[in-house]
XYZ file of C-alpha atoms in Angstrom:
297
model
C -0.095 0.015 -0.053
C 1.003 3.452 -0.877
C 0.928 6.765 1.253
C 1.075 10.087 0.250
C 2.192 12.079 3.299
C 1.839 15.874 3.026
C 2.684 18.378 5.715
C 3.456 21.880 6.523
C 6.445 22.297 8.183
C 5.528 25.802 9.931
C 1.951 24.963 11.394
C 1.630 25.392 14.987
C 5.283 26.892 15.272
C 6.826 24.076 13.731
C 5.222 21.137 16.000
C 5.852 18.330 13.619
C 9.612 18.636 13.413
C 10.198 17.048 16.644
C 7.563 14.298 16.036
C 8.196 13.606 12.315
C 10.506 10.353 12.867
C 7.638 8.790 15.220
C 5.043 9.695 12.932
C 6.636 8.109 9.809
C 7.268 5.017 11.784
C 3.526 4.682 12.580
C 2.731 4.536 8.772
C 5.218 2.174 7.922
C 4.156 -0.287 10.948
C 1.051 -0.048 9.260
C 2.008 -1.428 6.259
C 2.791 1.760 3.851
C 5.058 2.457 1.658
C 5.534 6.367 2.296
C 6.354 9.275 0.200
C 6.931 12.722 2.079
C 6.215 16.056 0.758
C 6.871 19.326 3.012
C 4.825 22.254 1.660
C 6.849 25.117 0.235
C 4.364 27.810 -0.469
C 0.838 28.724 -0.371
C -1.240 26.471 -2.469
C 1.436 23.816 -2.843
C -0.655 20.943 -0.731
C -3.229 21.486 -3.305
C -1.175 21.217 -6.608
C 0.856 18.132 -4.862
C -2.473 16.556 -4.170
C -3.991 17.276 -7.331
C -1.448 15.848 -9.239
C -0.419 12.876 -7.459
C -3.262 11.334 -5.253
C -4.457 9.015 -7.685
C -1.217 6.994 -7.415
C -1.888 6.081 -3.767
C -3.912 4.216 -1.453
C -4.170 6.874 1.219
C -3.421 10.640 1.468
C -2.454 12.046 5.040
C -1.892 15.649 5.634
C -0.463 17.396 8.578
C -0.884 20.969 9.432
C -3.611 23.592 10.561
C -7.083 24.187 8.982
C -5.217 25.928 5.885
C -3.457 22.833 5.165
C -6.237 20.480 5.311
C -8.377 22.670 3.215
C -5.648 23.064 0.539
C -5.147 19.016 0.684
C -9.132 18.571 0.499
C -9.318 20.807 -2.379
C -6.659 18.852 -4.168
C -8.446 15.657 -3.794
C -11.548 17.191 -5.197
C -9.589 18.513 -8.082
C -7.999 15.026 -8.617
C -11.417 13.496 -9.178
C -10.318 10.358 -7.313
C -11.908 8.742 -4.301
C -8.590 8.303 -2.100
C -9.182 8.420 1.493
C -7.805 11.290 3.822
C -6.077 11.164 7.043
C -5.593 14.238 9.107
C -2.878 15.194 11.553
C -3.928 18.398 13.222
C -0.872 20.503 14.057
C -2.462 24.078 13.863
C -3.399 26.273 16.374
C -7.247 26.219 15.982
C -8.080 22.906 14.335
C -11.716 23.474 14.090
C -12.498 20.546 11.877
C -10.297 18.034 13.713
C -12.332 19.009 16.938
C -15.494 18.218 15.082
C -14.159 14.903 13.991
C -13.068 14.148 17.792
C -9.194 13.590 16.266
C -6.863 13.259 18.800
C -4.858 16.491 19.829
C -1.745 14.377 20.285
C -0.071 14.022 17.093
C 1.323 10.502 17.257
C -2.232 9.325 18.155
C -3.858 11.283 15.617
C -1.261 9.684 12.990
C -2.364 6.203 14.270
C -5.931 7.171 13.762
C -5.089 8.332 10.181
C -4.014 4.853 9.176
C -5.932 2.630 11.124
C -9.037 4.443 11.891
C -12.435 3.971 10.463
C -13.639 5.534 7.358
C -16.247 8.503 7.774
C -17.794 10.045 4.600
C -18.306 13.667 5.327
C -19.852 16.832 3.049
C -17.553 19.150 1.288
C -18.325 22.808 0.539
C -18.437 24.187 -3.129
C -17.902 27.850 -2.971
C -17.824 29.036 -6.624
C -15.195 27.199 -8.179
C -13.343 26.556 -4.916
C -13.854 23.993 -2.066
C -13.977 24.421 1.825
C -13.913 21.898 4.379
C -16.233 23.331 7.167
C -16.496 27.416 6.849
C -17.071 29.874 4.436
C -17.583 33.636 6.228
C -17.769 37.310 5.554
C -17.716 40.248 8.059
C -16.919 41.087 11.339
C -15.754 38.010 13.067
C -13.835 36.391 10.359
C -10.378 37.218 12.034
C -11.545 37.397 15.526
C -10.625 34.025 16.737
C -7.141 34.269 15.871
C -6.744 37.479 17.272
C -8.515 36.757 20.855
C -5.934 36.146 23.316
C -5.849 32.376 24.263
C -6.002 33.267 28.076
C -9.474 35.078 27.327
C -10.703 31.781 25.242
C -9.616 29.831 28.295
C -11.400 31.805 30.832
C -14.816 33.024 29.132
C -15.047 30.531 26.073
C -16.810 31.372 23.064
C -18.187 34.671 24.922
C -14.778 35.942 24.557
C -14.896 35.720 20.723
C -18.341 37.284 20.730
C -16.899 40.311 22.774
C -13.835 40.516 20.888
C -15.835 40.922 17.759
C -18.587 43.438 19.358
C -16.009 45.890 20.235
C -15.239 46.321 16.270
C -18.865 47.023 15.374
C -18.549 51.006 15.255
C -15.738 50.639 12.876
C -16.307 47.406 10.473
C -18.275 47.734 7.266
C -21.466 45.817 6.690
C -23.051 44.146 3.498
C -26.487 44.620 1.923
C -27.076 41.553 0.015
C -29.951 39.161 -1.528
C -29.725 35.514 -0.502
C -31.592 32.882 -2.202
C -31.870 29.315 -0.433
C -34.186 26.372 -0.949
C -37.214 28.567 -2.166
C -36.543 31.236 0.655
C -35.167 34.544 -0.093
C -33.665 37.001 2.278
C -32.748 40.733 1.683
C -30.946 42.779 4.498
C -27.948 44.285 5.892
C -25.627 42.218 7.354
C -22.340 42.560 9.508
C -21.435 38.874 9.410
C -22.282 35.554 8.011
C -21.060 32.021 8.337
C -21.860 28.887 6.169
C -20.685 25.914 8.104
C -20.384 22.122 8.270
C -18.606 21.945 11.757
C -19.286 21.521 15.201
C -16.530 24.222 16.041
C -15.828 27.537 14.919
C -12.606 29.903 15.885
C -12.141 26.957 18.633
C -15.360 27.236 20.297
C -17.963 24.295 20.213
C -21.590 25.228 20.099
C -21.436 28.300 17.655
C -23.201 26.573 14.774
C -26.050 25.188 16.710
C -27.241 22.100 18.528
C -28.420 19.706 15.687
C -25.202 19.408 13.381
C -24.367 16.384 11.231
C -21.195 16.432 9.019
C -22.714 14.349 6.492
C -26.332 15.220 6.160
C -25.823 17.212 2.852
C -26.541 20.527 4.820
C -25.026 23.758 5.579
C -25.681 25.702 9.193
C -26.141 29.043 7.938
C -26.210 32.172 10.109
C -26.517 35.954 8.960
C -26.308 38.564 11.441
C -28.261 41.709 10.730
C -26.339 45.175 11.230
C -27.106 46.602 14.631
C -28.205 50.238 14.815
C -28.322 51.044 18.196
C -27.371 49.739 21.588
C -30.582 47.673 22.055
C -29.956 45.873 18.915
C -26.474 44.874 19.690
C -27.238 43.725 23.017
C -29.762 41.431 21.542
C -27.285 39.962 19.287
C -24.883 39.313 22.233
C -27.526 37.874 24.006
C -28.470 35.488 21.521
C -24.867 34.420 20.661
C -23.862 33.866 24.587
C -27.071 31.830 24.636
C -28.743 34.452 27.105
C -31.710 34.086 24.596
C -32.791 31.523 22.214
C -33.905 33.659 19.033
C -33.872 37.098 17.533
C -35.238 39.028 14.617
C -31.468 40.351 14.306
C -30.118 37.110 13.237
C -31.232 34.485 10.351
C -30.268 30.958 10.933
C -31.516 27.967 8.477
C -29.926 25.038 7.155
C -29.743 24.358 3.049
C -27.854 22.453 0.586
C -27.265 25.238 -1.615
C -27.453 29.148 -1.497
C -26.942 32.144 -3.969
C -25.425 35.427 -2.242
C -25.882 38.478 -4.392
C -24.063 41.595 -2.624
C -24.442 45.067 -3.604
C -21.023 45.443 -3.225
C -17.713 43.247 -3.452
C -17.229 41.089 0.030
C -13.898 39.642 1.191
C -14.747 36.043 2.108
C -12.670 33.576 4.374
C -12.418 29.887 3.679
C -11.623 27.560 6.404
C -9.596 30.417 8.463
C -7.983 31.441 5.087
C -8.357 34.366 2.722
C -11.019 33.293 0.129
C -10.836 36.159 -2.235
C -13.246 39.130 -2.827
C -16.758 38.138 -4.454
C -19.830 39.830 -6.071
C -21.996 37.038 -6.676
C -21.347 33.450 -5.395
C -22.906 30.414 -5.142
C -22.163 27.730 -2.406
C -23.083 24.278 -2.726
C -22.909 21.331 -0.434
C -21.190 18.233 -1.806
C -22.631 15.259 0.351
C -20.426 12.913 1.589
C -17.767 13.862 -0.992
C -14.845 13.147 0.990
C -13.754 10.012 2.897
C -11.630 10.554 6.131
C -10.411 8.403 9.009
C -11.810 9.154 12.182
C -11.681 7.359 15.753
C -13.777 4.231 15.866
C -16.027 5.387 18.751
C -17.165 8.260 16.538
C -19.014 6.230 14.147
């Protein structure tokens, strides 16, 4: 059996470097002939995976959410049904948390080569792909700028409060959103289209009834607050002091078409996804087979 191992040597301040030998030994003991590729630049994991995946029985990537996103994109572009193993080594690792992958890299490597196969959804963003989130607006970089000490003490409330401090200076976007026969037209300060149990390192942000293989996105659109009452209402819902609000739209859908009145910058899986005017997002149901711990099934 042949294994393509793609890793980002810089993820998580180079965490993998001290464990690379042990990780490779785990792969070899599992019966694989291993080809190793350390990524050289942005987009490299996509290019290598797209070009070479068809010649392997298993692809394993190691890095943060960005490395995972690139590798999955490469698999989608390759057109082959090669399973993926993932060894999380970044600072946030949202999708790894959703998959209940071990934080210990050697244990994660063992799951990557011997774990159960799980078919999960993949998002299509125009011509691009994303694994767990496409987002625009206020909170798209907050999780990476919120101090870890605040996260540890206040949980996802720290994430919300950090974003709330910027509302007065952050642009909002008027747009038309079409989904499953429904239409919304409003002005929004934040929106996310997700297939994840965790966003920004915080669980529970995407709702209570989330499945990674049901062919549906969880969508949240937050209206632009125009006074302190509306802002407090939004914060109350996001921090679960209230269950609902007219200031926040939430729904599930397998596809949506977004038409903003101006160009909007997006992030895909925590990385810059380009500036878009009109964009169609589609859920590719169970398009990716990934190795997970046996108890997740």
